[in-house]
mmCIF file of C-alpha atoms and ligand atoms in Angstrom:
data_model
loop_
_atom_site.group_PDB
_atom_site.id
_atom_site.type_symbol
_atom_site.label_atom_id
_atom_site.label_comp_id
_atom_site.label_asym_id
_atom_site.label_seq_id
_atom_site.Cartn_x
_atom_site.Cartn_y
_atom_site.Cartn_z
ATOM 1 C CA MET A 1 7.555 27.010 5.476
ATOM 2 C CA THR A 2 6.700 24.172 2.801
ATOM 3 C CA ARG A 3 4.034 21.422 3.591
ATOM 4 C CA VAL A 4 5.587 18.045 2.645
ATOM 5 C CA LEU A 5 3.364 15.054 2.970
ATOM 6 C CA VAL A 6 5.243 11.718 3.440
ATOM 7 C CA VAL A 7 3.875 8.575 2.086
ATOM 8 C CA GLU A 8 6.030 5.534 3.060
ATOM 9 C CA ASP A 9 5.789 2.989 5.296
ATOM 10 C CA ASP A 10 9.301 1.610 5.647
ATOM 11 C CA PRO A 11 9.806 3.857 9.740
ATOM 12 C CA GLN A 12 13.903 3.878 8.763
ATOM 13 C CA LEU A 13 13.163 5.779 5.417
ATOM 14 C CA VAL A 14 10.132 7.835 6.844
ATOM 15 C CA ARG A 15 13.210 8.843 9.694
ATOM 16 C CA ALA A 16 15.806 9.553 7.458
ATOM 17 C CA LEU A 17 13.389 12.292 5.435
ATOM 18 C CA LYS A 18 11.630 13.466 8.750
ATOM 19 C CA ILE A 19 15.389 14.326 9.940
ATOM 20 C CA ASN A 20 16.455 15.207 6.790
ATOM 21 C CA LEU A 21 13.197 17.785 5.728
ATOM 22 C CA GLN A 22 12.480 19.267 9.193
ATOM 23 C CA ALA A 23 15.934 19.873 8.737
ATOM 24 C CA ARG A 24 15.799 22.346 5.961
ATOM 25 C CA LYS A 25 12.147 23.925 7.224
ATOM 26 C CA PHE A 26 10.133 21.547 5.729
ATOM 27 C CA ASP A 27 7.125 20.645 7.932
ATOM 28 C CA VAL A 28 6.423 17.369 7.756
ATOM 29 C CA GLU A 29 3.365 14.716 7.940
ATOM 30 C CA GLN A 30 3.131 10.959 6.993
ATOM 31 C CA ALA A 31 1.153 8.309 6.315
ATOM 32 C CA THR A 32 2.472 4.761 6.184
ATOM 33 C CA ASN A 33 -0.327 3.809 3.838
ATOM 34 C CA GLY A 34 -2.909 4.828 1.377
ATOM 35 C CA THR A 35 -5.774 5.094 3.026
ATOM 36 C CA ALA A 36 -4.393 7.901 5.410
ATOM 37 C CA ALA A 37 -2.017 9.411 2.527
ATOM 38 C CA LEU A 38 -5.971 9.565 0.694
ATOM 39 C CA ARG A 39 -7.297 11.440 3.377
ATOM 40 C CA LEU A 40 -4.354 13.776 4.548
ATOM 41 C CA ALA A 41 -4.112 15.222 1.670
ATOM 42 C CA ALA A 42 -7.854 16.092 0.588
ATOM 43 C CA ALA A 43 -7.783 17.426 4.741
ATOM 44 C CA ASP A 44 -5.004 18.939 4.970
ATOM 45 C CA LYS A 45 -3.383 20.396 1.606
ATOM 46 C CA PRO A 46 0.218 19.729 1.967
ATOM 47 C CA ASP A 47 2.171 21.465 -0.861
ATOM 48 C CA VAL A 48 4.116 19.084 -1.777
ATOM 49 C CA ILE A 49 3.451 14.635 -1.287
ATOM 50 C CA ILE A 50 6.914 12.105 -1.562
ATOM 51 C CA LEU A 51 4.746 9.378 -2.639
ATOM 52 C CA ASP A 52 6.659 5.720 -2.377
ATOM 53 C CA LEU A 53 4.247 3.024 -5.009
ATOM 54 C CA GLY A 54 4.608 0.105 -2.810
ATOM 55 C CA LEU A 55 2.107 0.167 0.022
ATOM 56 C CA PRO A 56 1.278 -2.119 2.350
ATOM 57 C CA ASP A 57 -2.857 -1.458 1.553
ATOM 58 C CA MET A 58 -3.390 0.380 -2.335
ATOM 59 C CA ASP A 59 -0.244 0.684 -5.298
ATOM 60 C CA GLY A 60 0.192 4.087 -5.412
ATOM 61 C CA ILE A 61 -0.569 4.394 -9.123
ATOM 62 C CA ASP A 62 -4.303 4.212 -7.130
ATOM 63 C CA VAL A 63 -3.199 7.148 -4.754
ATOM 64 C CA ILE A 64 -1.652 9.445 -7.736
ATOM 65 C CA LYS A 65 -4.807 8.526 -9.473
ATOM 66 C CA GLY A 66 -7.081 9.335 -6.442
ATOM 67 C CA VAL A 67 -5.735 13.501 -5.252
ATOM 68 C CA ARG A 68 -5.185 14.080 -9.151
ATOM 69 C CA GLY A 69 -9.061 13.348 -9.308
ATOM 70 C CA TRP A 70 -8.807 16.729 -7.005
ATOM 71 C CA SER A 71 -5.444 18.283 -6.644
ATOM 72 C CA ARG A 72 -2.686 18.870 -8.814
ATOM 73 C CA VAL A 73 0.027 19.710 -5.619
ATOM 74 C CA PRO A 74 3.407 18.208 -6.946
ATOM 75 C CA ILE A 75 3.651 14.000 -6.361
ATOM 76 C CA LEU A 76 6.960 13.322 -6.076
ATOM 77 C CA VAL A 77 7.427 8.952 -6.367
ATOM 78 C CA LEU A 78 9.741 7.061 -4.818
ATOM 79 C CA SER A 79 10.043 3.943 -5.494
ATOM 80 C CA ALA A 80 12.300 0.365 -5.590
ATOM 81 C CA ARG A 81 10.828 -0.329 -9.042
ATOM 82 C CA HIS A 82 13.538 0.792 -11.674
ATOM 83 C CA THR A 83 11.668 -0.392 -14.836
ATOM 84 C CA SER A 84 10.817 1.945 -17.229
ATOM 85 C CA GLU A 85 6.617 0.401 -17.426
ATOM 86 C CA ASP A 86 6.789 1.683 -13.190
ATOM 87 C CA LYS A 87 8.400 5.383 -14.790
ATOM 88 C CA ILE A 88 5.739 5.585 -16.968
ATOM 89 C CA ARG A 89 2.363 4.432 -15.796
ATOM 90 C CA ALA A 90 3.903 6.508 -12.577
ATOM 91 C CA LEU A 91 3.833 9.523 -14.795
ATOM 92 C CA ASP A 92 0.350 8.868 -17.737
ATOM 93 C CA ALA A 93 -1.322 8.306 -13.682
ATOM 94 C CA GLY A 94 -0.283 12.389 -12.726
ATOM 95 C CA ALA A 95 3.134 12.150 -10.873
ATOM 96 C CA ASP A 96 5.405 15.021 -11.378
ATOM 97 C CA ASP A 97 8.587 13.181 -10.969
ATOM 98 C CA TYR A 98 10.237 9.611 -9.917
ATOM 99 C CA VAL A 99 13.898 8.853 -8.153
ATOM 100 C CA THR A 100 14.182 5.335 -7.273
ATOM 101 C CA LYS A 101 15.803 4.516 -4.170
ATOM 102 C CA PRO A 102 18.233 3.905 -3.295
ATOM 103 C CA PHE A 103 18.794 7.941 -4.016
ATOM 104 C CA SER A 104 20.538 10.223 -2.825
ATOM 105 C CA MET A 105 19.250 12.535 -0.139
ATOM 106 C CA ASP A 106 20.360 15.419 -2.178
ATOM 107 C CA GLU A 107 19.323 14.754 -4.938
ATOM 108 C CA LEU A 108 15.651 14.072 -3.490
ATOM 109 C CA LEU A 109 15.758 16.990 -2.137
ATOM 110 C CA ALA A 110 16.659 19.427 -5.534
ATOM 111 C CA ARG A 111 14.171 17.834 -6.882
ATOM 112 C CA LEU A 112 11.890 18.681 -4.300
ATOM 113 C CA ARG A 113 12.637 22.068 -4.472
ATOM 114 C CA ALA A 114 12.105 21.787 -8.194
ATOM 115 C CA ALA A 115 8.499 20.890 -7.934
ATOM 116 C CA THR A 116 7.016 22.965 -5.685
ATOM 117 C CA ARG A 117 9.170 26.101 -7.443
ATOM 118 C CA ARG A 118 7.132 24.811 -11.013
ATOM 119 C CA GLN A 119 3.832 24.639 -8.049
ATOM 120 C CA GLU A 120 4.701 28.950 -7.365
ATOM 121 C CA GLY A 121 4.709 29.373 -10.844
ATOM 122 C CA PRO A 122 1.850 32.612 -12.467
ATOM 123 C CA ASP A 123 -0.143 30.105 -14.144
ATOM 124 C CA ARG A 124 -1.178 28.083 -10.804
ATOM 125 C CA PRO A 125 -4.658 27.223 -10.754
ATOM 126 C CA ASP A 126 -6.755 27.104 -7.723
ATOM 127 C CA GLU A 127 -6.541 24.069 -6.010
ATOM 128 C CA VAL A 128 -9.902 22.299 -6.220
ATOM 129 C CA VAL A 129 -11.031 20.463 -2.611
ATOM 130 C CA ILE A 130 -14.953 21.264 -3.782
ATOM 131 C CA VAL A 131 -16.625 18.659 -6.077
ATOM 132 C CA THR A 132 -18.844 20.260 -7.560
ATOM 133 C CA THR A 133 -21.620 17.886 -9.778
ATOM 134 C CA GLU A 134 -25.059 19.727 -11.126
ATOM 135 C CA ASP A 135 -26.894 18.485 -8.001
ATOM 136 C CA PHE A 136 -24.566 18.684 -5.164
ATOM 137 C CA SER A 137 -21.164 20.023 -4.235
ATOM 138 C CA VAL A 138 -18.929 18.384 -2.072
ATOM 139 C CA ASP A 139 -16.605 20.416 -0.118
ATOM 140 C CA LEU A 140 -13.129 18.406 1.495
ATOM 141 C CA ALA A 141 -11.479 20.278 2.866
ATOM 142 C CA ALA A 142 -14.199 21.866 5.096
ATOM 143 C CA LYS A 143 -16.128 18.322 5.196
ATOM 144 C CA LYS A 144 -19.516 19.987 4.197
ATOM 145 C CA VAL A 145 -21.432 18.915 1.529
ATOM 146 C CA ARG A 146 -24.243 21.318 0.330
ATOM 147 C CA ARG A 147 -27.746 21.499 -1.818
ATOM 148 C CA GLY A 148 -28.215 24.277 -3.449
ATOM 149 C CA GLU A 149 -28.228 26.990 -0.318
ATOM 150 C CA ARG A 150 -28.919 23.933 1.952
ATOM 151 C CA THR A 151 -25.994 22.077 3.976
ATOM 152 C CA VAL A 152 -26.612 18.325 4.438
ATOM 153 C CA ARG A 153 -25.399 16.866 7.398
ATOM 154 C CA LEU A 154 -23.796 13.578 7.031
ATOM 155 C CA THR A 155 -23.321 11.312 10.258
ATOM 156 C CA PRO A 156 -19.359 11.054 9.932
ATOM 157 C CA THR A 157 -19.961 7.385 8.435
ATOM 158 C CA GLU A 158 -22.140 8.511 5.528
ATOM 159 C CA TRP A 159 -19.277 11.163 5.690
ATOM 160 C CA HIS A 160 -15.847 9.234 5.588
ATOM 161 C CA LEU A 161 -17.748 7.115 2.408
ATOM 162 C CA LEU A 162 -18.769 9.183 0.583
ATOM 163 C CA GLU A 163 -15.363 11.086 0.818
ATOM 164 C CA ILE A 164 -13.944 7.757 -0.539
ATOM 165 C CA LEU A 165 -15.858 8.440 -3.393
ATOM 166 C CA VAL A 166 -16.096 11.673 -4.215
ATOM 167 C CA THR A 167 -12.006 11.528 -4.344
ATOM 168 C CA HIS A 168 -12.172 8.696 -7.063
ATOM 169 C CA PRO A 169 -14.128 9.871 -9.606
ATOM 170 C CA GLY A 170 -15.262 8.186 -12.302
ATOM 171 C CA HIS A 171 -13.271 5.132 -10.741
ATOM 172 C CA LEU A 172 -15.325 1.889 -9.499
ATOM 173 C CA VAL A 173 -14.178 1.439 -5.601
ATOM 174 C CA SER A 174 -14.862 -1.961 -4.014
ATOM 175 C CA GLN A 175 -17.353 -3.019 -1.493
ATOM 176 C CA ARG A 176 -14.227 -4.806 0.633
ATOM 177 C CA LYS A 177 -11.694 -1.232 -0.016
ATOM 178 C CA LEU A 178 -15.093 0.189 1.990
ATOM 179 C CA LEU A 179 -15.695 -1.378 4.309
ATOM 180 C CA LEU A 180 -11.304 -2.133 5.515
ATOM 181 C CA GLU A 181 -11.387 1.859 5.309
ATOM 182 C CA VAL A 182 -15.030 2.927 7.162
ATOM 183 C CA TRP A 183 -15.563 -0.281 9.217
ATOM 184 C CA GLY A 184 -12.272 -1.695 10.039
ATOM 185 C CA PRO A 185 -10.873 -5.922 8.580
ATOM 186 C CA THR A 186 -13.228 -7.043 11.328
ATOM 187 C CA TYR A 187 -16.253 -5.735 9.548
ATOM 188 C CA ALA A 188 -14.171 -6.257 4.986
ATOM 189 C CA GLU A 189 -17.226 -9.195 5.045
ATOM 190 C CA ASN A 190 -20.597 -6.500 5.812
ATOM 191 C CA THR A 191 -21.016 -5.838 2.799
ATOM 192 C CA ASN A 192 -25.353 -4.831 4.208
ATOM 193 C CA TYR A 193 -23.393 -2.231 6.220
ATOM 194 C CA LEU A 194 -22.861 -0.406 2.779
ATOM 195 C CA ARG A 195 -26.086 -0.733 1.037
ATOM 196 C CA VAL A 196 -27.665 0.757 4.284
ATOM 197 C CA TYR A 197 -25.200 3.693 3.763
ATOM 198 C CA MET A 198 -25.132 3.719 0.910
ATOM 199 C CA ALA A 199 -29.427 4.309 0.609
ATOM 200 C CA GLN A 200 -29.152 7.509 3.329
ATOM 201 C CA LEU A 201 -25.991 9.056 1.080
ATOM 202 C CA ARG A 202 -28.386 8.839 -2.448
ATOM 203 C CA ARG A 203 -31.428 10.085 0.228
ATOM 204 C CA LYS A 204 -29.566 12.922 1.302
ATOM 205 C CA LEU A 205 -27.786 13.496 -2.709
ATOM 206 C CA GLU A 206 -29.518 11.874 -5.308
ATOM 207 C CA PRO A 207 -32.262 13.704 -7.006
ATOM 208 C CA ASP A 208 -34.453 10.689 -7.990
ATOM 209 C CA PRO A 209 -32.483 7.300 -4.917
ATOM 210 C CA SER A 210 -34.169 4.911 -6.553
ATOM 211 C CA SER A 211 -32.165 5.130 -9.512
ATOM 212 C CA PRO A 212 -28.640 6.898 -8.554
ATOM 213 C CA ARG A 213 -27.448 8.648 -10.280
ATOM 214 C CA TYR A 214 -24.327 9.686 -8.818
ATOM 215 C CA LEU A 215 -23.873 7.153 -6.677
ATOM 216 C CA VAL A 216 -23.864 3.955 -8.588
ATOM 217 C CA THR A 217 -23.730 0.708 -7.365
ATOM 218 C CA GLU A 218 -21.558 -2.119 -9.595
ATOM 219 C CA ALA A 219 -23.872 -5.133 -8.949
ATOM 220 C CA GLY A 220 -21.307 -7.709 -6.175
ATOM 221 C CA MET A 221 -18.481 -5.266 -6.942
ATOM 222 C CA GLY A 222 -18.504 -2.042 -5.135
ATOM 223 C CA TYR A 223 -19.378 1.240 -5.879
ATOM 224 C CA ARG A 224 -18.555 4.521 -8.555
ATOM 225 C CA PHE A 225 -19.322 8.109 -7.687
ATOM 226 C CA GLU A 226 -19.722 9.675 -11.477
ATOM 227 C CA PRO A 227 -20.096 13.877 -11.621
HETATM 228 CA CA1 CA B 301 7.057 0.843 0.469
#
């Protein structure tokens, strides 16, 4: 059964997609924002992703970039944005196809079949769900971190922070985004939480925690994972 992750915040459209996809024997998971989409893409490894660009918490382009940091899963963009600049941005970020709203369900399904067929070709490289550095590796599917032969024990909060950072390799992730995602809206200003937990992560992962090589601070802005 082909597993499809539908990322869309319009409940009516989600319902219509679900009915049509399930009728054609797709197994449907859904996310209504980008944060949940990135988490589900890493945890459930869907066979294909249908992605709306206008999401409540982040631009769908950033979801594409995040997923492309570690996965080649086909991404089919579904968007009300019609300009060719929008299409180019999405395709450059790593989307496989682009369907504009309103769309015909038959066309969407045909494109979905095409995207999954391409993926099933013989040259498909294995899905990368393990992020590896010279000092540690992060298995996103098994939620395990290893340093050499040793498993590193992380608290759920440390894991959540690390997961967000390693799924955006090389990208600045803002303090606010990390706080919102890990602690929720009430804590969006509590940057001291971040400092404490990032220090803990560095002690566990960095060869020299006092001068971080992988979990880099961008002063006043956020953090960046440098693979
Ligand atoms: Ca939307």
